[in-house]
XYZ file of C-alpha atoms in Angstrom:
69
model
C -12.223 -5.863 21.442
C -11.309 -5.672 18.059
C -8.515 -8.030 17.094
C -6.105 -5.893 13.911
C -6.487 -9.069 10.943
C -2.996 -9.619 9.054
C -3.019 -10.629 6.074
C -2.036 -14.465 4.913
C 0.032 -15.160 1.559
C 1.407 -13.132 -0.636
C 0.152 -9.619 -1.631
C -0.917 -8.855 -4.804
C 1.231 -6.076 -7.110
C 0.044 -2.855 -7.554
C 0.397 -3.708 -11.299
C -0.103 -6.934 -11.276
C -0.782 -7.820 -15.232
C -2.958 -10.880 -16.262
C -1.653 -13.622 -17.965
C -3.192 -15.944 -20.672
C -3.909 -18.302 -17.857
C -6.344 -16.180 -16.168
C -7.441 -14.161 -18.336
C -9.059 -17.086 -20.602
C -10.766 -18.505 -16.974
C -12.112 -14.858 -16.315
C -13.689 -14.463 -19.788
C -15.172 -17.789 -19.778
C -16.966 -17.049 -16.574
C -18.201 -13.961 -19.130
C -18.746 -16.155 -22.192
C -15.942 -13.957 -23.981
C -13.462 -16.247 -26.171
C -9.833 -15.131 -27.172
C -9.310 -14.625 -30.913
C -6.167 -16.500 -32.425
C -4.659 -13.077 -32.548
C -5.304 -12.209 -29.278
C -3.506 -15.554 -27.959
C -0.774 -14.907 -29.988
C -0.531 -11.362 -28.545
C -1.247 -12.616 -24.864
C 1.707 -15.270 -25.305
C 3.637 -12.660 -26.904
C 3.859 -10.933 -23.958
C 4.621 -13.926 -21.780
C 7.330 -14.670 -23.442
C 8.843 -11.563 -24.054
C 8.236 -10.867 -20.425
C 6.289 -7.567 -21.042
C 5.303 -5.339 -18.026
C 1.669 -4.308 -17.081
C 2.254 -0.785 -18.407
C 3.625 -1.831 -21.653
C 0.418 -4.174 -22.123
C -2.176 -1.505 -21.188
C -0.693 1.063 -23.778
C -0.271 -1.956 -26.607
C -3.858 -3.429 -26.339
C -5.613 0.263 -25.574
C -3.719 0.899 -29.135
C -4.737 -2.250 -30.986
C -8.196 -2.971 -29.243
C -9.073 0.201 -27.383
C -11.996 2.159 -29.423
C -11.800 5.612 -30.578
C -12.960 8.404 -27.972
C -15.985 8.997 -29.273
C -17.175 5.580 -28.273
């Protein structure tokens, strides 16, 4: 008998985008720290309640490497 599981809470978006919050506790499980621009950037988008799209194609501009990387 195999009993179909549901699934409790709410479901996470397909683009759900991270905010300062969690990101910071995620990199300091890594040992990564934020730079003061990268806060301001991070609460930047907070604020100016920027989607998960708009953030991917900003930091993969500003942070991303070239391709040859």
């Amino acid at each position: 008998m195999s009993k179909d599981r549901k699934r409790r809470g709410p479901r996470a978006a397909a683009n759900a985008a991270l905010g300062l919050d969690a990101f910071e506790r995620i990199s300091a499980v890594e040992g990564v720290r934020l730079t003061d621009e990268m806060r301001r950037d991070l609460l930047a988008f907070e604020r100016e309640q920027i989607g998960a799209q708009e953030r991917t194609r900003f930091i993969a501009e500003k942070y991303g490497c070239e391709p040859s990387c």
